[in-house]
Amino acid sequence: MAEARKHSSIVVDGVEQAPSRAMLRAVGFAQEDFAKPQVGIASTGSQVTPCNMHINGLAEAAAMGADEAGAKSLVFNTITVSDGISMGTPGMRYSLVSREVIADSIETVVGAQGFDGFVAIGGCDKNMPGCAMAMARLDRPSVFVYGGTILPGAERRDIISVFEAVGARAAERITDAELLEVEQTAIPGAGSCGGMYTANTMASAIEALGLSLPNSSAQNAVSDNKRQDSYAAGAAVARLIERGIKPSDILCREAFENAITVCIALEGSTNAVLHLLAIANAAGVPLTLDDFSRIGANVPVLADMRPAGQHAMSELIDIGGIRPLMKTLLDAGLLHGGCLTVTGQTLGEDLAEVTPYPAGQQIIRPLADPIKPDSHLVVLHGNLAPEGAVAKITGHEGLRFTGTAKVHHGEEAAMAAIMAGSVSAGDVIVVRYEGPRGGPGMREMLSPTSAINGRGLSADVALVTDGRFSGGSHGFVIGHVAPEAFDGGPIALIEDGDAITIDAERREINVALTDAELARRRERWQPPDPYAQKGVLAKYARLVSSASLGAVTDG
């Protein structure tokens, strides 16, 4: 018991800690509770977004699970911001910043209060990697709970339907009344965006890492299964404390390779690259962009999921979620079955009794008939991105694109050009000064890509940025260009009319300029003034690393 309480005992044991006990009595501690392991419940519950509006209820269930397993729970909150609401506005600069704030705040509360373990519950995109980064940093017994996916709206709509309807309205393909009807029916209630966008991608990745209980990634937000998952997580942390199992026992290199493999098979978001690099950094596990290319060469895309495909997460849940897919990958030798998970068993043991998908389902393809034989997450290098860039090439877009640059300083300028109809087939839209430092915060370009798709140009236009993309983006889109423009990367030197070639097969992105011409342009280049001079954005810009390293702020 002493080992199980090695953090909380410092706070509550002994004569000198009487003041601590006095304060804890006021928040509900009985005398016997001081002898129990303490489990923090980190909730991202908030009214600011449907992704998180139900999570405080899940936190109550997790607390009940911990208490009934013999621990003493304490619930606390951290922040969330909504990507979907802030998208296309200056507020989106805070999205990636919130990942760091969430990790910092969970670490701060758990460390200050002396919790022996904790449950972290996340819903929107940055909650999940933020929670996982805190788990890795603190290295105390802990379990992640995904808040769950939203159900489809009318006519199987989701938030991407609304973004694309904006582009369709600009092109006069739909009326104001039709746009309003889409807006009013796309979001029916609580839960994270319903395709294989960033939230569902990261939930799946974290389950593959071994940090959440089986099926946590594939449950509807409003369901008995999700509440039971939360309850079980609280109980699981109590068991992990008793057994002394910590994230450092789980987060090995092979676990990250499992997560990458599952993300690829599910045709997941490019944000998984950024976030897995950041979680690995927090865990002290070496992981680079090249690992995504190495693993991706042998892993096929199997899931016909939105945005590039047809199906919603709730439909994948109906046929069994991601566990049968993971069993298929394990049996094919594509997953490391010996990795420990928060169940206290290995991944192979967790998957041993998983049954196949039902016959006739159309969502997950067999290994012999993949959507794409290798990864859709393509890491590109070249004279435009010496440190790398990340593309989501599903095969629907083609594998090569050559076009003429149209350069925009910032997302707003690019969006205005698209909405005005000044983007044409053959253009490569370059959106720069949106990187981790230059943005700051590396805004997602969902509004521009959705407007392009809404105008019917997704097959004929490419978009290149030092920012990033929502998991809902699709088309010929390349983000995470590094070095970023603010640091004087080659993307800062491109001019209108330059020829840019993107070659997914050769994994290259190049601008048709000689080294000498790039050097001449660099001599003339002057960095812009920082977007923010003080506050959290300025602090973030001073600390953040390159996107090629995960855009982390703690080294």
Coordinates of C-alpha atoms in Angstrom, one line a residue:
M1 CA 0.0 0.0 0.0
A2 CA 2.9 2.4 0.8
E3 CA 4.2 1.9 -2.7
A4 CA 0.8 2.5 -4.2
R5 CA 0.5 5.7 -2.2
K6 CA 4.0 7.0 -2.8
H7 CA 2.8 10.4 -4.2
S8 CA -0.3 11.0 -2.1
S9 CA 1.4 9.9 1.2
I10 CA 3.8 12.8 1.0
V11 CA 0.8 15.1 0.9
V12 CA -1.5 13.6 3.6
D13 CA 0.6 11.4 6.0
G14 CA 2.1 12.6 9.3
V15 CA 1.5 15.3 11.9
E16 CA 3.0 18.0 9.7
Q17 CA 0.4 17.4 6.9
A18 CA -2.6 18.1 9.1
P19 CA -3.3 21.4 7.2
S20 CA -3.5 19.4 3.9
R21 CA -5.9 16.9 5.5
A22 CA -8.0 19.7 6.9
M23 CA -8.5 21.2 3.4
L24 CA -9.2 17.8 1.8
R25 CA -11.9 17.1 4.5
A26 CA -13.7 20.1 3.2
V27 CA -13.8 18.7 -0.4
G28 CA -15.3 15.3 0.8
F29 CA -12.5 13.2 2.4
A30 CA -13.5 10.9 5.2
Q31 CA -10.9 9.7 7.7
E32 CA -10.5 6.4 5.9
D33 CA -9.9 8.1 2.5
F34 CA -6.4 9.3 3.6
A35 CA -5.2 5.7 3.5
K36 CA -6.4 5.2 -0.1
P37 CA -4.5 5.8 -3.3
Q38 CA -5.6 9.1 -4.8
V39 CA -6.8 9.1 -8.5
G40 CA -7.2 12.4 -10.3
I41 CA -9.9 12.6 -13.0
A42 CA -8.9 15.2 -15.6
S43 CA -12.0 16.3 -17.5
T44 CA -12.0 18.5 -20.6
G45 CA -15.8 18.9 -20.2
S46 CA -16.9 22.3 -21.5
Q47 CA -20.0 23.9 -23.1
V48 CA -17.8 25.6 -25.8
T49 CA -18.0 22.7 -28.2
P50 CA -20.2 19.6 -28.8
C51 CA -17.1 17.5 -28.7
N52 CA -16.8 18.0 -25.0
M53 CA -20.2 19.1 -23.8
H54 CA -20.9 15.6 -22.2
I55 CA -17.5 14.9 -20.8
N56 CA -18.1 16.0 -17.2
G57 CA -20.7 13.2 -17.0
L58 CA -18.1 10.7 -18.1
A59 CA -15.7 12.1 -15.5
E60 CA -18.3 11.3 -12.8
A61 CA -18.5 7.8 -14.1
A62 CA -14.7 7.4 -14.0
A63 CA -14.6 8.8 -10.4
M64 CA -17.2 6.2 -9.4
G65 CA -15.1 3.5 -10.9
A66 CA -12.0 4.5 -9.1
D67 CA -13.8 4.9 -5.8
E68 CA -15.5 1.5 -6.0
A69 CA -12.1 -0.1 -6.8
G70 CA -10.7 1.1 -3.5
A71 CA -9.1 4.5 -4.5
K72 CA -10.2 8.0 -3.7
S73 CA -11.0 10.1 -6.7
L74 CA -10.8 13.9 -7.2
V75 CA -12.2 15.5 -10.4
F76 CA -10.6 18.5 -11.9
N77 CA -11.0 20.3 -15.2
T78 CA -8.7 21.5 -18.0
I79 CA -9.5 23.6 -21.0
T80 CA -10.7 22.8 -24.5
V81 CA -11.1 25.0 -27.6
S82 CA -13.1 24.1 -30.7
D83 CA -11.3 23.7 -34.0
G84 CA -14.6 23.6 -35.8
I85 CA -15.8 26.9 -34.4
S86 CA -12.5 28.8 -34.6
M87 CA -11.6 27.4 -38.1
G88 CA -10.7 30.1 -40.5
T89 CA -10.5 32.8 -37.9
P90 CA -7.6 34.3 -35.8
G91 CA -8.9 32.1 -32.9
M92 CA -7.6 29.0 -34.7
R93 CA -4.1 30.1 -33.7
Y94 CA -4.9 28.9 -30.2
S95 CA -5.8 25.3 -31.3
L96 CA -2.4 23.7 -31.3
V97 CA -1.3 25.9 -28.4
S98 CA -4.2 24.3 -26.4
R99 CA -2.5 20.9 -26.7
E100 CA 0.5 22.3 -24.7
V101 CA -1.8 24.1 -22.2
I102 CA -3.8 20.9 -21.6
A103 CA -0.6 18.8 -21.1
D104 CA 0.9 21.5 -18.9
S105 CA -2.3 21.9 -16.8
I106 CA -2.8 18.2 -16.2
E107 CA 0.9 17.8 -15.3
T108 CA 0.6 20.8 -12.9
V109 CA -2.5 19.6 -11.1
V110 CA -1.4 15.9 -10.8
G111 CA 2.1 17.0 -9.7
A112 CA 0.9 19.6 -7.2
Q113 CA -1.8 17.5 -5.6
G114 CA 0.3 14.3 -5.4
F115 CA -2.1 12.0 -7.2
D116 CA -1.0 8.4 -7.4
G117 CA -2.6 8.0 -10.8
F118 CA -5.2 9.6 -13.0
V119 CA -7.8 9.2 -15.7
A120 CA -7.6 11.8 -18.6
I121 CA -10.8 12.3 -20.7
G122 CA -10.6 14.1 -24.0
G123 CA -13.0 14.8 -26.9
C124 CA -11.8 17.5 -29.4
D125 CA -8.6 17.1 -31.4
K126 CA -5.9 18.6 -29.2
N127 CA -7.4 17.1 -26.0
M128 CA -6.2 13.7 -26.8
P129 CA -2.5 14.3 -27.6
G130 CA -2.4 16.8 -24.7
C131 CA -3.7 14.1 -22.3
A132 CA -1.3 11.5 -23.6
M133 CA 1.7 13.9 -23.4
A134 CA 0.8 14.6 -19.7
M135 CA 0.6 10.8 -19.1
A136 CA 4.0 10.3 -20.6
R137 CA 5.6 13.3 -18.7
L138 CA 4.2 12.4 -15.3
D139 CA 4.7 8.6 -15.7
R140 CA 2.1 7.7 -13.1
P141 CA -0.4 4.9 -13.6
S142 CA -3.1 6.4 -15.9
V143 CA -5.7 5.6 -18.5
F144 CA -7.0 7.8 -21.4
V145 CA -10.7 7.9 -22.2
Y146 CA -12.0 9.1 -25.5
G147 CA -15.2 11.1 -25.2
G148 CA -16.6 9.4 -28.3
T149 CA -17.9 10.2 -31.8
I150 CA -20.9 12.2 -32.8
L151 CA -23.8 10.6 -34.7
P152 CA -24.3 11.7 -38.3
G153 CA -26.8 14.5 -39.0
A154 CA -29.6 14.5 -41.5
E155 CA -28.6 12.8 -44.8
R156 CA -25.4 11.5 -43.1
R157 CA -24.0 15.1 -42.8
D158 CA -21.3 16.2 -40.5
I159 CA -19.3 19.4 -40.0
I160 CA -17.3 18.9 -43.2
S161 CA -20.6 19.0 -45.1
V162 CA -21.1 22.6 -43.8
F163 CA -17.6 23.7 -44.7
E164 CA -18.0 22.4 -48.2
A165 CA -21.5 23.9 -48.5
V166 CA -19.8 27.3 -48.0
G167 CA -17.7 26.7 -51.1
A168 CA -20.7 25.5 -53.0
R169 CA -22.6 28.6 -52.1
A170 CA -19.7 30.8 -53.3
A171 CA -19.8 29.0 -56.6
E172 CA -23.6 29.4 -56.7
R173 CA -24.1 25.7 -56.8
I174 CA -26.5 25.9 -53.9
T175 CA -28.8 28.7 -52.5
D176 CA -28.8 30.5 -49.2
A177 CA -31.7 28.4 -48.1
E178 CA -29.9 25.2 -48.9
L179 CA -26.8 26.3 -47.0
L180 CA -28.9 27.2 -44.0
E181 CA -30.6 23.7 -44.1
V182 CA -27.1 22.0 -44.1
E183 CA -26.0 24.3 -41.2
Q184 CA -29.1 23.5 -39.2
T185 CA -28.9 19.7 -39.6
A186 CA -25.3 18.7 -39.6
I187 CA -24.5 18.6 -35.9
P188 CA -27.2 16.6 -34.0
G189 CA -25.6 16.6 -30.5
A190 CA -22.6 15.6 -28.4
G191 CA -19.4 14.0 -29.7
S192 CA -16.3 14.6 -31.8
C193 CA -16.4 15.1 -35.6
G194 CA -17.8 11.9 -37.2
G195 CA -15.4 10.8 -39.9
M196 CA -11.8 9.6 -39.6
Y197 CA -10.8 13.1 -38.9
T198 CA -8.2 14.0 -36.2
A199 CA -10.3 13.2 -33.1
N200 CA -11.2 9.7 -34.2
T201 CA -7.7 9.2 -35.7
M202 CA -6.0 10.1 -32.4
A203 CA -8.4 8.1 -30.3
S204 CA -7.5 5.1 -32.4
A205 CA -3.8 5.8 -32.2
I206 CA -3.9 6.1 -28.4
E207 CA -5.7 2.8 -28.1
A208 CA -3.1 1.2 -30.4
L209 CA -0.4 2.8 -28.1
G210 CA -1.9 0.9 -25.3
L211 CA -3.0 3.9 -23.2
S212 CA -6.8 3.3 -23.3
L213 CA -9.0 0.3 -22.7
P214 CA -10.2 -1.9 -25.6
N215 CA -12.8 -0.2 -27.7
S216 CA -12.5 3.2 -26.1
S217 CA -11.7 4.7 -29.5
A218 CA -14.9 3.3 -31.1
Q219 CA -17.9 4.2 -29.1
N220 CA -20.6 6.8 -29.7
A221 CA -20.4 9.8 -27.3
V222 CA -23.9 9.3 -26.0
S223 CA -24.1 5.7 -25.2
D224 CA -24.1 3.2 -22.3
N225 CA -20.8 1.8 -23.7
K226 CA -19.0 5.1 -23.4
R227 CA -20.2 5.6 -19.8
Q228 CA -19.1 2.1 -18.9
D229 CA -15.7 2.7 -20.6
S230 CA -15.3 5.7 -18.3
Y231 CA -16.3 3.8 -15.2
A232 CA -13.9 0.9 -16.2
A233 CA -11.0 3.4 -16.7
G234 CA -11.3 4.6 -13.1
A235 CA -11.2 1.1 -11.8
A236 CA -8.3 0.2 -14.2
V237 CA -6.2 3.1 -12.8
A238 CA -6.7 1.7 -9.3
R239 CA -5.4 -1.7 -10.5
L240 CA -2.5 -0.1 -12.3
I241 CA -1.5 1.7 -9.2
E242 CA -1.6 -1.6 -7.2
R243 CA 0.6 -3.3 -9.9
G244 CA 2.9 -0.4 -10.4
I245 CA 2.3 -0.2 -14.2
K246 CA 3.2 3.2 -15.6
P247 CA 3.2 4.7 -19.1
S248 CA 6.9 4.2 -19.4
D249 CA 6.1 0.4 -19.3
I250 CA 3.8 0.9 -22.2
L251 CA 5.2 3.6 -24.4
C252 CA 8.1 1.8 -26.1
R253 CA 9.2 2.3 -29.7
E254 CA 7.1 -0.7 -30.8
A255 CA 4.0 0.8 -29.3
F256 CA 4.5 3.9 -31.5
E257 CA 5.0 1.7 -34.5
N258 CA 1.7 0.1 -33.7
A259 CA 0.0 3.5 -33.5
I260 CA 1.4 4.6 -36.9
T261 CA 0.3 1.3 -38.5
V262 CA -3.3 1.7 -37.2
C263 CA -3.4 5.3 -38.4
I264 CA -2.4 4.3 -41.8
A265 CA -4.8 1.4 -42.1
L266 CA -7.6 3.7 -41.1
E267 CA -6.6 6.4 -43.6
G268 CA -6.2 8.8 -40.6
S269 CA -5.4 12.5 -40.3
T270 CA -2.0 14.0 -41.1
N271 CA -2.2 15.5 -37.6
A272 CA -1.4 12.1 -36.3
V273 CA 2.2 12.7 -37.5
L274 CA 2.5 15.9 -35.5
H275 CA 0.9 14.5 -32.4
L276 CA 2.7 11.1 -32.3
L277 CA 6.0 12.9 -32.6
A278 CA 5.0 15.1 -29.7
I279 CA 3.8 12.2 -27.5
A280 CA 7.0 10.3 -28.3
N281 CA 9.1 13.3 -27.3
A282 CA 7.3 13.5 -24.0
A283 CA 7.9 9.8 -23.5
G284 CA 11.6 10.0 -24.4
V285 CA 11.1 7.6 -27.3
P286 CA 13.1 8.4 -30.5
L287 CA 10.6 8.9 -33.4
T288 CA 11.2 10.8 -36.6
L289 CA 9.4 11.6 -39.9
D290 CA 11.4 8.9 -41.5
D291 CA 9.7 6.3 -39.3
F292 CA 6.4 7.1 -40.9
S293 CA 7.8 6.5 -44.3
R294 CA 9.6 3.3 -43.3
I295 CA 6.5 1.8 -41.7
G296 CA 4.1 3.2 -44.3
A297 CA 5.9 1.3 -47.1
N298 CA 4.5 -2.0 -45.7
V299 CA 1.1 -0.9 -44.4
P300 CA -2.0 -0.7 -46.7
V301 CA -4.9 1.7 -46.4
L302 CA -7.9 -0.5 -45.6
A303 CA -10.7 1.8 -44.3
D304 CA -13.2 3.5 -46.6
M305 CA -13.7 6.4 -44.2
R306 CA -14.5 10.0 -44.5
P307 CA -13.2 12.4 -45.7
A308 CA -11.7 10.7 -48.7
G309 CA -14.0 7.7 -48.3
Q310 CA -17.7 7.2 -47.6
H311 CA -18.3 6.1 -44.0
A312 CA -18.7 7.7 -40.6
M313 CA -17.1 6.5 -37.4
S314 CA -20.6 5.5 -36.0
E315 CA -20.9 3.1 -38.9
L316 CA -17.5 1.5 -38.2
I317 CA -18.7 1.2 -34.6
D318 CA -21.8 -0.7 -35.8
I319 CA -19.6 -3.5 -37.3
G320 CA -17.1 -3.8 -34.4
G321 CA -14.9 -0.7 -34.3
I322 CA -11.2 -0.9 -34.8
R323 CA -10.5 -4.1 -32.9
P324 CA -11.1 -6.6 -35.7
L325 CA -8.9 -4.4 -38.0
M326 CA -6.1 -4.5 -35.3
K327 CA -6.5 -8.3 -35.1
T328 CA -6.1 -8.6 -38.9
L329 CA -3.0 -6.4 -38.7
L330 CA -1.6 -8.4 -35.8
D331 CA -2.2 -11.8 -37.6
A332 CA -0.4 -10.4 -40.7
G333 CA 2.6 -9.5 -38.6
L334 CA 2.1 -5.8 -39.0
L335 CA 1.6 -5.1 -35.2
H336 CA 3.8 -5.9 -32.3
G337 CA 1.7 -8.1 -30.1
G338 CA 4.1 -8.1 -27.1
C339 CA 3.5 -4.5 -26.2
L340 CA 1.9 -4.0 -22.7
T341 CA -1.4 -2.0 -22.4
V342 CA -3.3 -0.4 -19.6
T343 CA -5.3 -3.7 -19.2
G344 CA -2.2 -5.2 -17.7
Q345 CA -2.0 -7.6 -20.6
T346 CA -0.1 -7.5 -23.9
L347 CA -1.8 -6.2 -27.1
G348 CA -1.8 -9.7 -28.4
E349 CA -3.6 -11.0 -25.3
D350 CA -6.1 -8.2 -25.6
L351 CA -6.9 -9.1 -29.2
A352 CA -6.9 -12.9 -28.8
E353 CA -10.7 -13.3 -28.6
V354 CA -11.6 -10.6 -31.1
T355 CA -13.9 -11.9 -33.9
P356 CA -13.8 -10.8 -37.6
Y357 CA -16.0 -8.1 -39.1
P358 CA -19.4 -9.4 -40.3
A359 CA -19.6 -10.8 -43.8
G360 CA -20.6 -8.3 -46.5
Q361 CA -19.5 -5.2 -44.7
Q362 CA -18.1 -2.5 -47.0
I363 CA -16.1 -0.3 -44.6
I364 CA -12.8 -2.2 -44.0
R365 CA -11.3 -3.9 -47.0
P366 CA -9.3 -7.2 -46.8
L367 CA -5.5 -7.0 -46.9
A368 CA -5.6 -8.6 -50.3
D369 CA -7.7 -5.8 -51.7
P370 CA -6.6 -2.6 -50.1
I371 CA -7.7 0.9 -51.1
K372 CA -4.0 1.8 -51.4
P373 CA -1.1 -0.8 -51.0
D374 CA 1.0 1.6 -48.9
S375 CA 0.6 4.6 -46.7
H376 CA -1.5 7.7 -47.6
L377 CA 0.6 9.7 -45.1
V378 CA 3.5 10.7 -47.4
V379 CA 6.5 12.5 -46.1
L380 CA 8.0 14.7 -48.8
H381 CA 11.4 16.3 -49.1
G382 CA 13.0 18.5 -51.7
N383 CA 14.2 22.1 -52.2
L384 CA 10.8 23.4 -51.0
A385 CA 10.9 21.4 -47.8
P386 CA 14.4 20.4 -46.8
E387 CA 13.3 19.3 -43.3
G388 CA 10.2 17.6 -44.7
A389 CA 6.5 18.1 -45.4
V390 CA 3.5 15.9 -44.8
A391 CA 0.8 15.0 -47.4
K392 CA -2.3 12.9 -47.3
I393 CA -2.3 11.2 -50.7
T394 CA -5.1 8.6 -50.8
G395 CA -4.8 7.8 -54.5
H396 CA -8.0 9.6 -55.4
E397 CA -6.1 12.8 -56.1
G398 CA -3.4 11.1 -58.3
L399 CA 0.2 10.7 -57.3
R400 CA 1.8 13.7 -59.1
F401 CA 0.9 17.4 -59.5
T402 CA 2.7 20.1 -61.3
G403 CA 1.3 23.6 -61.2
T404 CA 1.9 27.3 -61.0
A405 CA 2.3 29.0 -57.6
K406 CA -0.2 31.6 -56.4
V407 CA 1.2 32.9 -53.1
H408 CA -0.7 34.1 -50.1
H409 CA 0.5 35.5 -46.8
G410 CA -1.9 33.8 -44.4
E411 CA -5.1 31.8 -44.6
E412 CA -7.4 34.8 -44.9
A413 CA -5.8 36.0 -48.1
A414 CA -6.0 32.5 -49.6
M415 CA -9.6 32.1 -48.6
A416 CA -10.6 35.5 -50.1
A417 CA -9.0 34.5 -53.4
I418 CA -10.8 31.1 -53.4
M419 CA -14.2 32.7 -52.6
A420 CA -13.7 35.4 -55.2
G421 CA -13.2 32.7 -57.9
S422 CA -9.6 33.7 -58.7
V423 CA -8.3 30.1 -58.3
S424 CA -8.1 28.1 -61.4
A425 CA -7.3 24.5 -62.4
G426 CA -3.5 24.0 -62.4
D427 CA -2.8 26.4 -59.5
V428 CA -0.7 25.5 -56.5
I429 CA -2.0 27.7 -53.7
V430 CA 0.8 28.5 -51.4
V431 CA -0.3 29.7 -47.9
R432 CA 2.7 30.7 -45.8
Y433 CA 3.5 32.3 -42.4
E434 CA 1.1 29.8 -40.8
G435 CA 3.8 27.6 -39.2
P436 CA 4.3 26.9 -35.5
R437 CA 6.2 30.2 -35.0
G438 CA 4.9 32.3 -37.8
G439 CA 1.2 31.7 -37.4
P440 CA 1.8 31.2 -34.6
G441 CA 0.0 28.0 -33.8
M442 CA 0.0 26.3 -37.2
R443 CA -3.6 26.9 -38.2
E444 CA -5.5 24.2 -40.0
M445 CA -6.5 25.0 -43.6
L446 CA -9.9 23.3 -43.5
S447 CA -11.8 26.4 -44.7
P448 CA -9.7 26.8 -47.9
T449 CA -9.6 23.1 -48.8
S450 CA -13.4 22.8 -48.2
A451 CA -14.0 25.9 -50.3
I452 CA -11.9 24.4 -53.1
N453 CA -13.8 21.1 -52.8
G454 CA -17.1 23.0 -52.7
R455 CA -16.2 24.7 -56.0
G456 CA -15.4 21.4 -57.6
L457 CA -11.7 22.0 -57.9
S458 CA -10.3 19.4 -55.6
A459 CA -8.9 17.3 -58.4
D460 CA -7.3 20.3 -60.2
V461 CA -5.7 22.4 -57.5
A462 CA -3.0 21.8 -55.0
L463 CA -2.5 23.6 -51.7
V464 CA 0.9 23.8 -50.0
T465 CA 1.4 25.4 -46.5
D466 CA 3.7 25.6 -43.5
G467 CA 0.5 25.3 -41.5
R468 CA -1.4 22.1 -41.3
F469 CA -4.7 20.5 -42.2
S470 CA -7.8 19.3 -40.4
G471 CA -8.5 15.6 -40.6
G472 CA -11.5 16.7 -42.6
S473 CA -9.4 18.1 -45.4
H474 CA -8.9 16.1 -48.6
G475 CA -7.5 16.8 -52.0
F476 CA -3.9 17.4 -53.1
V477 CA -2.8 19.1 -49.9
I478 CA 0.7 19.3 -48.4
G479 CA 1.3 20.8 -45.0
H480 CA 3.9 20.9 -42.2
V481 CA 6.4 22.4 -44.7
A482 CA 9.7 22.8 -42.8
P483 CA 11.6 25.0 -42.3
E484 CA 8.6 27.3 -42.1
A485 CA 8.4 30.7 -43.8
F486 CA 8.9 32.7 -40.6
D487 CA 12.3 31.0 -40.1
G488 CA 13.3 31.8 -43.7
G489 CA 12.5 28.4 -45.2
P490 CA 12.3 28.1 -49.0
I491 CA 8.5 28.5 -48.8
A492 CA 9.1 32.1 -47.9
L493 CA 11.0 32.7 -51.2
I494 CA 8.3 31.4 -53.6
E495 CA 6.8 34.0 -56.0
D496 CA 3.7 33.9 -58.1
G497 CA 4.3 32.0 -61.3
D498 CA 6.9 29.6 -59.9
A499 CA 6.5 26.0 -61.0
I500 CA 6.0 23.6 -58.2
T501 CA 6.0 19.8 -58.5
I502 CA 4.6 17.4 -56.0
D503 CA 5.6 13.7 -56.6
A504 CA 4.1 11.3 -54.1
E505 CA 5.9 8.3 -55.6
R506 CA 9.3 9.9 -55.4
R507 CA 8.3 11.5 -52.2
E508 CA 9.5 14.9 -53.4
I509 CA 8.3 18.5 -53.4
N510 CA 10.3 20.9 -55.4
V511 CA 10.1 24.4 -56.9
A512 CA 11.7 24.9 -60.3
L513 CA 14.4 27.3 -59.1
T514 CA 18.1 26.9 -59.0
D515 CA 20.1 27.1 -55.8
A516 CA 21.6 30.3 -57.0
E517 CA 18.1 31.9 -57.5
L518 CA 17.0 30.7 -54.1
A519 CA 20.1 32.3 -52.6
R520 CA 19.4 35.6 -54.3
R521 CA 15.9 35.7 -53.1
R522 CA 17.0 34.8 -49.6
E523 CA 19.4 37.8 -49.5
R524 CA 16.4 40.1 -50.2
W525 CA 14.0 38.3 -47.7
Q526 CA 13.1 40.1 -44.5
P527 CA 11.1 38.3 -41.7
P528 CA 7.8 39.8 -40.9
D529 CA 7.0 41.2 -37.5
P530 CA 5.7 38.5 -35.0
Y531 CA 1.9 38.2 -34.9
A532 CA 1.9 38.6 -31.1
Q533 CA 4.3 40.6 -28.9
K534 CA 3.0 39.2 -25.5
G535 CA 0.7 36.7 -24.0
V536 CA 0.3 33.0 -24.7
L537 CA 0.8 33.2 -28.5
A538 CA 4.1 35.1 -28.1
K539 CA 5.3 32.7 -25.4
Y540 CA 4.4 29.7 -27.6
A541 CA 6.2 31.2 -30.6
R542 CA 9.4 31.7 -28.6
L543 CA 9.4 28.1 -27.3
V544 CA 7.9 26.0 -30.1
S545 CA 10.0 23.6 -32.2
S546 CA 9.7 22.8 -35.9
A547 CA 6.7 20.9 -37.2
S548 CA 9.2 18.2 -38.3
L549 CA 9.9 17.6 -34.5
G550 CA 6.2 17.7 -33.5
A551 CA 5.9 21.4 -32.7
V552 CA 6.6 20.8 -29.0
T553 CA 7.4 23.4 -26.4
D554 CA 9.3 21.4 -23.8
G555 CA 12.4 20.4 -25.7

